[in-house]
JSON list of C-alpha atoms in Angstrom, two decimals:
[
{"chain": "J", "resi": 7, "resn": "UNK", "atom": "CA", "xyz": [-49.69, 0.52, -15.26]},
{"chain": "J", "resi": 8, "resn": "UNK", "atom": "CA", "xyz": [-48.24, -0.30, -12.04]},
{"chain": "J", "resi": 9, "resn": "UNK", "atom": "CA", "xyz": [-45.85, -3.24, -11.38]},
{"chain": "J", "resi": 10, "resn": "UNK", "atom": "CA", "xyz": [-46.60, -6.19, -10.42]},
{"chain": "J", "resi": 11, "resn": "UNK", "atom": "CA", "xyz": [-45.83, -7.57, -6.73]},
{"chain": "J", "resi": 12, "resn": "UNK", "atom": "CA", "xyz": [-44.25, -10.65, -5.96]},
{"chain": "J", "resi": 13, "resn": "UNK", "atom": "CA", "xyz": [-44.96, -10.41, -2.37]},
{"chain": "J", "resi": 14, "resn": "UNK", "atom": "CA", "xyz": [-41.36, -11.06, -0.64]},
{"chain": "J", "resi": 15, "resn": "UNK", "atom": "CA", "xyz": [-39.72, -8.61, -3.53]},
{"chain": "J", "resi": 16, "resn": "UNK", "atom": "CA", "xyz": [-40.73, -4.86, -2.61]},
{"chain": "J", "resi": 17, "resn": "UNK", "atom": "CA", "xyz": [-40.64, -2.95, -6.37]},
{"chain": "J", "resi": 18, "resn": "UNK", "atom": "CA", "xyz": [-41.47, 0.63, -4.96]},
{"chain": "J", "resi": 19, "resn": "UNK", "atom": "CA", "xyz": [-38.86, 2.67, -2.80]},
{"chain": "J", "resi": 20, "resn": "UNK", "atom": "CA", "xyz": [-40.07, 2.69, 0.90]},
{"chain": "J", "resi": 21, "resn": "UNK", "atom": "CA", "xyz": [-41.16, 6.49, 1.93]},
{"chain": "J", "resi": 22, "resn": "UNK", "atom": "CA", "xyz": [-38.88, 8.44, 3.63]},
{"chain": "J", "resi": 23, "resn": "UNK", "atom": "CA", "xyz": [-41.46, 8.47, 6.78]},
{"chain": "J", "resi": 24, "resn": "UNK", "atom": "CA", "xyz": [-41.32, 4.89, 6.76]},
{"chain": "J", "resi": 25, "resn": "UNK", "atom": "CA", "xyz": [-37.44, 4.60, 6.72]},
{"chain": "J", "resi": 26, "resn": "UNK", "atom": "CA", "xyz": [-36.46, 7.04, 9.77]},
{"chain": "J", "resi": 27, "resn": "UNK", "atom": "CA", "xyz": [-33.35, 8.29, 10.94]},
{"chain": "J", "resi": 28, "resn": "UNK", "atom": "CA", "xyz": [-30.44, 5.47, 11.45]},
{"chain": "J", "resi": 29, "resn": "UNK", "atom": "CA", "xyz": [-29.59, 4.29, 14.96]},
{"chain": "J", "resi": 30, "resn": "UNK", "atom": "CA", "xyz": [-27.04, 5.38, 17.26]},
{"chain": "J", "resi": 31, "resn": "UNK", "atom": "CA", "xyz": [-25.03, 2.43, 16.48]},
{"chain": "J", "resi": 32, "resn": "UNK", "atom": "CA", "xyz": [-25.23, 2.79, 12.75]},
{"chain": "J", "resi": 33, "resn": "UNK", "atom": "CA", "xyz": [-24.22, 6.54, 13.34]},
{"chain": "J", "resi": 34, "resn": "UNK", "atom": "CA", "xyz": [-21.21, 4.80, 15.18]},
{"chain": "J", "resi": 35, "resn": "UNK", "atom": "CA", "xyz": [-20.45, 2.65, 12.45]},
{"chain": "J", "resi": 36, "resn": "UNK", "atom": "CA", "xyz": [-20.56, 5.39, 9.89]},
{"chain": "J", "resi": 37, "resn": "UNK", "atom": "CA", "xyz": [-18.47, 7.32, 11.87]},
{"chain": "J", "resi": 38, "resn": "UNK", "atom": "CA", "xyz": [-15.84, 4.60, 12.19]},
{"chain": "J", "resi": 39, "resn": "UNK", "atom": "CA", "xyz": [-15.78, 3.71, 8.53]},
{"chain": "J", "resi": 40, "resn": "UNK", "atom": "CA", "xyz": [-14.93, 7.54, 7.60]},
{"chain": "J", "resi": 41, "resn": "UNK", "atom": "CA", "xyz": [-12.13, 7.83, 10.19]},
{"chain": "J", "resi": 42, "resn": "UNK", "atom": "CA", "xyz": [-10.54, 4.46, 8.92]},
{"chain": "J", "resi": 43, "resn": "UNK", "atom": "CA", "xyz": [-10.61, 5.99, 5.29]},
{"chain": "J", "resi": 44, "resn": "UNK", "atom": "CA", "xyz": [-9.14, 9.41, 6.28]},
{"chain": "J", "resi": 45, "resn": "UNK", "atom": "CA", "xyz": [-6.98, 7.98, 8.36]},
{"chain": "J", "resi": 46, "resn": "UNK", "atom": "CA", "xyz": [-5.59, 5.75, 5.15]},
{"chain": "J", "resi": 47, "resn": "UNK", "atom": "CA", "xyz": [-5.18, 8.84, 3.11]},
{"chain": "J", "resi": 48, "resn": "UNK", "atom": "CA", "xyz": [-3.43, 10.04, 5.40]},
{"chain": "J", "resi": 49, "resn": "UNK", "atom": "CA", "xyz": [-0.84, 7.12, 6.09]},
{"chain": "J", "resi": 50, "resn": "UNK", "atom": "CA", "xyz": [-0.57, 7.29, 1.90]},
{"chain": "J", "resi": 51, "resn": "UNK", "atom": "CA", "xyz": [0.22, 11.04, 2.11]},
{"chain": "J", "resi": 52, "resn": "UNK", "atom": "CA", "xyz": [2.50, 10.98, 5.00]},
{"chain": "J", "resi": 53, "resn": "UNK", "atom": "CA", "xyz": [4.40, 8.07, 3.06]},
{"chain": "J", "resi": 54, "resn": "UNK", "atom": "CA", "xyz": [3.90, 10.36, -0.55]},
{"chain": "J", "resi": 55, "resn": "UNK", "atom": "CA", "xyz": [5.49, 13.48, 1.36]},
{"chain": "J", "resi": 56, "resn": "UNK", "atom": "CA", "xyz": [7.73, 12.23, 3.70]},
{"chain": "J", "resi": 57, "resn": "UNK", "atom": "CA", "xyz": [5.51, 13.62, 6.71]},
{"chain": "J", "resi": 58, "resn": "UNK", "atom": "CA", "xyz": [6.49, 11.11, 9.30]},
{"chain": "J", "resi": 59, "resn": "UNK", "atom": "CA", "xyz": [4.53, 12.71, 11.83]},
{"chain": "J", "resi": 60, "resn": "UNK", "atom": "CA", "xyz": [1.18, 12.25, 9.77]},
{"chain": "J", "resi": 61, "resn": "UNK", "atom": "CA", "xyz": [1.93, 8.41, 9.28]},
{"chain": "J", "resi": 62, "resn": "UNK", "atom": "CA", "xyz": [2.76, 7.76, 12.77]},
{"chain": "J", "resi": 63, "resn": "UNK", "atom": "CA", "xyz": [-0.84, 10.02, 13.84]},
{"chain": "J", "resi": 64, "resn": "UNK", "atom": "CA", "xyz": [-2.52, 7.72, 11.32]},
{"chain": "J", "resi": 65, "resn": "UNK", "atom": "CA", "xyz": [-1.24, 4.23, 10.82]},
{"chain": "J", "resi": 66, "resn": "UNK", "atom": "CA", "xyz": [-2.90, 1.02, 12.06]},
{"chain": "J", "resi": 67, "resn": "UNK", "atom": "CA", "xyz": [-2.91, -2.36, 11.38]},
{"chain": "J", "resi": 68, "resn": "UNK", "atom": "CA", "xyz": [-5.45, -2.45, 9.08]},
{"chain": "J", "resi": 69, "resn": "UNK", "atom": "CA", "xyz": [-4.14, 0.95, 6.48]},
{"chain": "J", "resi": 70, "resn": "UNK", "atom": "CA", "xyz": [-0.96, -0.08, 7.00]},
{"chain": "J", "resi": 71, "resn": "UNK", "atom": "CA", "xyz": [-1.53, -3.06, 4.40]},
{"chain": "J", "resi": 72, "resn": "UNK", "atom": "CA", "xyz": [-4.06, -1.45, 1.96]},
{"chain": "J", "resi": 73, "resn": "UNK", "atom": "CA", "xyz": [-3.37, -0.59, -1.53]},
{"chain": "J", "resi": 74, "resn": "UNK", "atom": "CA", "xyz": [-4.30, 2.22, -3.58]},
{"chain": "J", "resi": 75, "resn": "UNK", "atom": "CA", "xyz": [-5.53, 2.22, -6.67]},
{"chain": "J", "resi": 76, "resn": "UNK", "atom": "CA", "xyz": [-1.77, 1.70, -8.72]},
{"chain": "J", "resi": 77, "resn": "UNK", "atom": "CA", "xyz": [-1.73, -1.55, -6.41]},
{"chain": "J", "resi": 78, "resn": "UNK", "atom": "CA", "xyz": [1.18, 0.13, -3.81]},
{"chain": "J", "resi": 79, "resn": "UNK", "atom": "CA", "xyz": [1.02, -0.14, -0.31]},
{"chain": "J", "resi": 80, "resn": "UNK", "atom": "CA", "xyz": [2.02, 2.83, 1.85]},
{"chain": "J", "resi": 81, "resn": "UNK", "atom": "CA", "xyz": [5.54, 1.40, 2.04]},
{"chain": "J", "resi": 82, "resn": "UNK", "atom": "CA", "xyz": [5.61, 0.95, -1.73]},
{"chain": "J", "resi": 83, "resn": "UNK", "atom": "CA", "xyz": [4.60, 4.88, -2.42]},
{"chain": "J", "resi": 84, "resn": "UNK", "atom": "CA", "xyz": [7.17, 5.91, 0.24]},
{"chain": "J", "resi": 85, "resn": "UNK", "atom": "CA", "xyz": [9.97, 3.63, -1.37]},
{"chain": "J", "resi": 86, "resn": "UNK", "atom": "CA", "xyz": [9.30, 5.12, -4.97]},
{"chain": "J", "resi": 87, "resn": "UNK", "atom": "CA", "xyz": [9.40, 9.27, -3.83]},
{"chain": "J", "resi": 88, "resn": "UNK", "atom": "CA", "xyz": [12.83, 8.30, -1.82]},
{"chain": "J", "resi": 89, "resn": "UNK", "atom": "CA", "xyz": [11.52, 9.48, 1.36]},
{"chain": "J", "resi": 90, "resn": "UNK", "atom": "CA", "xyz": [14.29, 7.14, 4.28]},
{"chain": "J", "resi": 91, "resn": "UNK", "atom": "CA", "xyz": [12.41, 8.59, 7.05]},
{"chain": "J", "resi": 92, "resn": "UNK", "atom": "CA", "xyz": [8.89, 7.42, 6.06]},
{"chain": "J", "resi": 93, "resn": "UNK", "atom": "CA", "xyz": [10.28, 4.16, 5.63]},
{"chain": "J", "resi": 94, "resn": "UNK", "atom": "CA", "xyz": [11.32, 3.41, 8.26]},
{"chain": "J", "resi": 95, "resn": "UNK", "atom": "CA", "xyz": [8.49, 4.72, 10.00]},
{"chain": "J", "resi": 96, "resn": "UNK", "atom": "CA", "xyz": [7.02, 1.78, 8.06]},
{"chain": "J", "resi": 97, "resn": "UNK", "atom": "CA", "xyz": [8.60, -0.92, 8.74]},
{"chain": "J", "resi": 98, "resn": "UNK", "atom": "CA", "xyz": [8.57, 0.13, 12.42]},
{"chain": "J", "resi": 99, "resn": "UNK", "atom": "CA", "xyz": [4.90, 0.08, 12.27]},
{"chain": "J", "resi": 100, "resn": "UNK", "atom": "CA", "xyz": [4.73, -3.77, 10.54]},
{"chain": "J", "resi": 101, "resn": "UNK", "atom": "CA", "xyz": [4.77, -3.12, 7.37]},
{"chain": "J", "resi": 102, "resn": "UNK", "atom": "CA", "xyz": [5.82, -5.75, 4.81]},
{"chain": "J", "resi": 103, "resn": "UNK", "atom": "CA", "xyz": [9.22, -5.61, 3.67]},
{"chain": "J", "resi": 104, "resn": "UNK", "atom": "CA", "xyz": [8.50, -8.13, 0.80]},
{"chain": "J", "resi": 105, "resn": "UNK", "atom": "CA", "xyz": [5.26, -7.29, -0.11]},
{"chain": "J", "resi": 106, "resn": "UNK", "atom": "CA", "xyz": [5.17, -6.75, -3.66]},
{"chain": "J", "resi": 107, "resn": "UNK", "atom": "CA", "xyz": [3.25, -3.64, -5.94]},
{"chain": "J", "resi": 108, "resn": "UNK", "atom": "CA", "xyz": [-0.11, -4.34, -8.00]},
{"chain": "J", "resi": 109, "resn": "UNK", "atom": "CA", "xyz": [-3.02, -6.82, -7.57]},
{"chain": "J", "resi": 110, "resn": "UNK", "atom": "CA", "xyz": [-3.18, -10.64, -8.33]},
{"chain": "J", "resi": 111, "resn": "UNK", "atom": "CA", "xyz": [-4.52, -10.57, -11.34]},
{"chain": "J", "resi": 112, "resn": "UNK", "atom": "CA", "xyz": [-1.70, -10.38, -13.87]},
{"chain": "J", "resi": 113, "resn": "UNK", "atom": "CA", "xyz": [-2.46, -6.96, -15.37]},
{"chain": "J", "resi": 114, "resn": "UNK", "atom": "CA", "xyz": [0.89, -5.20, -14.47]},
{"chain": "J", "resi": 115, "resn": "UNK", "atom": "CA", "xyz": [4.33, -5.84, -13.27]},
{"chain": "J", "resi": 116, "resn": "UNK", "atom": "CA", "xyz": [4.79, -6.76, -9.71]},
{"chain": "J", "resi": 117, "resn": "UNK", "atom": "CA", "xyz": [7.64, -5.65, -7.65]},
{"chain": "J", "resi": 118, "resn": "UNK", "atom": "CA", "xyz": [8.45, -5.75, -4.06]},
{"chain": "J", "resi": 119, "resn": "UNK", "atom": "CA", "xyz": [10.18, -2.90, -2.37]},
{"chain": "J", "resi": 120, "resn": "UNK", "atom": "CA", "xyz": [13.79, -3.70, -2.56]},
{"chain": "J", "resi": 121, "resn": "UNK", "atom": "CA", "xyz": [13.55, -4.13, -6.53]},
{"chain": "J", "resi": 122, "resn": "UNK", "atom": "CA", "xyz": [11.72, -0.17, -6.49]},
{"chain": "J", "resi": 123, "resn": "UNK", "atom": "CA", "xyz": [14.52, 0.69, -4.10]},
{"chain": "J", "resi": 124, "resn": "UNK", "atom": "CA", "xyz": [17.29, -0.33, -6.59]},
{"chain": "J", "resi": 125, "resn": "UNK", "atom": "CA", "xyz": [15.23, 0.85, -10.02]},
{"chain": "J", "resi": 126, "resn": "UNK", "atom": "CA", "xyz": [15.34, 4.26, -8.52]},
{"chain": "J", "resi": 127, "resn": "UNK", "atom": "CA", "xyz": [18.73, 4.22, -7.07]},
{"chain": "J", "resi": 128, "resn": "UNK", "atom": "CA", "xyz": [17.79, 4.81, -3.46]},
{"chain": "J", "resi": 129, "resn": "UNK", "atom": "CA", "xyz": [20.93, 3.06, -1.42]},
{"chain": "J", "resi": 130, "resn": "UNK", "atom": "CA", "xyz": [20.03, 4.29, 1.68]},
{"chain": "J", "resi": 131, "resn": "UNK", "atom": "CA", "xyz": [16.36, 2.96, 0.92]},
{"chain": "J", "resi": 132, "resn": "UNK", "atom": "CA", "xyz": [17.83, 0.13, 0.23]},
{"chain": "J", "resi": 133, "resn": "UNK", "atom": "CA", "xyz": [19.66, -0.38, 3.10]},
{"chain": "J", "resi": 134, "resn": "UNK", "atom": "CA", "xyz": [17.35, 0.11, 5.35]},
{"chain": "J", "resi": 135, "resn": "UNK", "atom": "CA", "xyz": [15.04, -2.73, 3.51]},
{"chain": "J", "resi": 136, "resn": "UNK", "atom": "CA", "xyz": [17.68, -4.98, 3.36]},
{"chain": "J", "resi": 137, "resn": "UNK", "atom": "CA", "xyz": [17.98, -4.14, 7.36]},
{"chain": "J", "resi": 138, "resn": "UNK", "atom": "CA", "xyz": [14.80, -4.80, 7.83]},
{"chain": "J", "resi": 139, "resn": "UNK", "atom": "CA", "xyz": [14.65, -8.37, 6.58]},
{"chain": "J", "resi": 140, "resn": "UNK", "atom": "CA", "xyz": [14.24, -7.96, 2.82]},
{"chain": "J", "resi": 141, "resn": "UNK", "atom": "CA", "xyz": [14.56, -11.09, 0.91]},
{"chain": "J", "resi": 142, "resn": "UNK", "atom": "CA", "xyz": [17.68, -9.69, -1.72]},
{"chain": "J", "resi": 143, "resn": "UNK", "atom": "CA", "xyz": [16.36, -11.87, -4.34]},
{"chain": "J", "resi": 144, "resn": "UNK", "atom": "CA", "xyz": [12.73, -11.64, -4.28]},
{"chain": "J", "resi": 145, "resn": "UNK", "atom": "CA", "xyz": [11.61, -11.49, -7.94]},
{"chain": "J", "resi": 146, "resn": "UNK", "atom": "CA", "xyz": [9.26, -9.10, -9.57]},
{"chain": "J", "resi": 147, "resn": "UNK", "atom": "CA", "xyz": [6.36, -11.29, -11.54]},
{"chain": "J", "resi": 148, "resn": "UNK", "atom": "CA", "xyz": [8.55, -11.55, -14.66]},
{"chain": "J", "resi": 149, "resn": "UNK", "atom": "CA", "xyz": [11.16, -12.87, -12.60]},
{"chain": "J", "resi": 150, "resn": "UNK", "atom": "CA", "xyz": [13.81, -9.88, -11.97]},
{"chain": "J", "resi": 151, "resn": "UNK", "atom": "CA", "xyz": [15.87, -9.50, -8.95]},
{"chain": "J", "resi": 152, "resn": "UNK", "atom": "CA", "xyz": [16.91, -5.36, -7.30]},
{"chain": "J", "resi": 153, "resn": "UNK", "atom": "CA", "xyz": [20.52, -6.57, -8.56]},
{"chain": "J", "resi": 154, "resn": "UNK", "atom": "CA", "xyz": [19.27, -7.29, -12.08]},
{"chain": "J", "resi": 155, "resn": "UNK", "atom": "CA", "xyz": [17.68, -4.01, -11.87]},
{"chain": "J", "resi": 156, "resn": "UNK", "atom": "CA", "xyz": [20.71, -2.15, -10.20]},
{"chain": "J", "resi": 157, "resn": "UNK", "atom": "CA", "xyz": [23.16, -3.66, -12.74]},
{"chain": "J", "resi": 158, "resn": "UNK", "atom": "CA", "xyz": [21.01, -2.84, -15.99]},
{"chain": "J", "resi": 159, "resn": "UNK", "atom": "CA", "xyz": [20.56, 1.08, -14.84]},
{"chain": "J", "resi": 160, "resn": "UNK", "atom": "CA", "xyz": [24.11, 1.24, -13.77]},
{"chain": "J", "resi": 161, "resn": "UNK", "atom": "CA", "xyz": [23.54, 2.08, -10.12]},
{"chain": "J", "resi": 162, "resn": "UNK", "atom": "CA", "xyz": [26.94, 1.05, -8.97]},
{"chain": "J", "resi": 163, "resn": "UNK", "atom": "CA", "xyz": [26.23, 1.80, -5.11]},
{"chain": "J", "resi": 164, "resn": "UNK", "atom": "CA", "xyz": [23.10, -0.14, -5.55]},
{"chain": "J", "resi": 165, "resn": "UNK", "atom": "CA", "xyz": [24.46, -3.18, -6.99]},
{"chain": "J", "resi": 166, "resn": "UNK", "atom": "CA", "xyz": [27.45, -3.20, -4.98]},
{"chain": "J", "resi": 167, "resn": "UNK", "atom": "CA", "xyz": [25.57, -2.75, -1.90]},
{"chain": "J", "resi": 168, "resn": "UNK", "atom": "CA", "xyz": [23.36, -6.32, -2.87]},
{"chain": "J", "resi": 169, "resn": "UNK", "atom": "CA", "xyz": [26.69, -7.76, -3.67]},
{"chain": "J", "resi": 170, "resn": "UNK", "atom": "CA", "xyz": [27.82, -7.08, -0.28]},
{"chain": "J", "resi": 171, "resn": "UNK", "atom": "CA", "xyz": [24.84, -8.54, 1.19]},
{"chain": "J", "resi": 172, "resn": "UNK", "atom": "CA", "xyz": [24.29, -11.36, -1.21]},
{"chain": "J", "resi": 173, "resn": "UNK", "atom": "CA", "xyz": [24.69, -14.60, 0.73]},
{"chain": "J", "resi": 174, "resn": "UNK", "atom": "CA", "xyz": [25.59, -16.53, -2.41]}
]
């Protein structure tokens, strides 16, 4: 039994004959949207790696802000594998310093940079965030600071390095 047609709501799949092959500009567009997602791979592997060559070749200021699927921005993922020289290439692109890990909706701990810097005892990391504008006591979602973090490990150069800096 066939289905029934309510006249502005098509039930069958059009033919392929009737479809045709898509437009120059919708070729275009397809080819745009693929380079902007290799090209964001690419920023997130250069930052992953270290490769500093393949995130300047790549970034823009759209990538630059995206998040993969742990919630980490290219900065985040180049903060966490210790890599000073994607970094920086980083933050000279725009990135945010203070931007902080995860998505809004409450599922997982949110940290900004500087806190990641001084969980995994990065000083030099840390310096360079803290050159770059970092706010030394942004707080993670449950409300920890990088010197909370610094002083519970034990990373002495960390902590003392946000002492040295700390305003108050």
């Amino acid at each position: 039994m066939p289905l029934p047609s309510l006249g502005f709501l098509r039930l069958t799949p059009p033919k392929p004959e009737d479809v045709g092959a898509p437009s120059s500009d919708t070729r275009d567009l397809i080819e745009r949207v693929r380079d902007y997602h290799v090209k964001r791979e690419r920023v997130f592997l250069g930052a992953e790696t270290g490769n500093v060559q393949l995130i300047n070749d790549n970034v823009g200021r759209l990538n630059i802000h995206r998040r993969n699927d742990r919630g980490y921005t290219p900065l985040h993922v180049a903060v966490d594998a210790g890599h000073l020289d994607a970094v920086e290439a980083l933050l000279r692109a725009g990135a945010r310093v203070d931007a902080r890990t995860g998505f809004a909706d409450g599922t997982e701990l949110r940290m900004p940079s500087i806190y990641m810097a001084a969980k995994e005892n990065h000083v030099d990391i840390l310096a360079a965030l803290l050159d770059a504008g970092a706010d030394i006591n942004r707080r993670t979602s449950d409300g920890r600071t990088a010197i909370m973090v610094a002083a519970r490990r034990g990373h002495e150069e960390c902590f003392d390095e946000l002492i040295a800096r700390d305003p108050d």
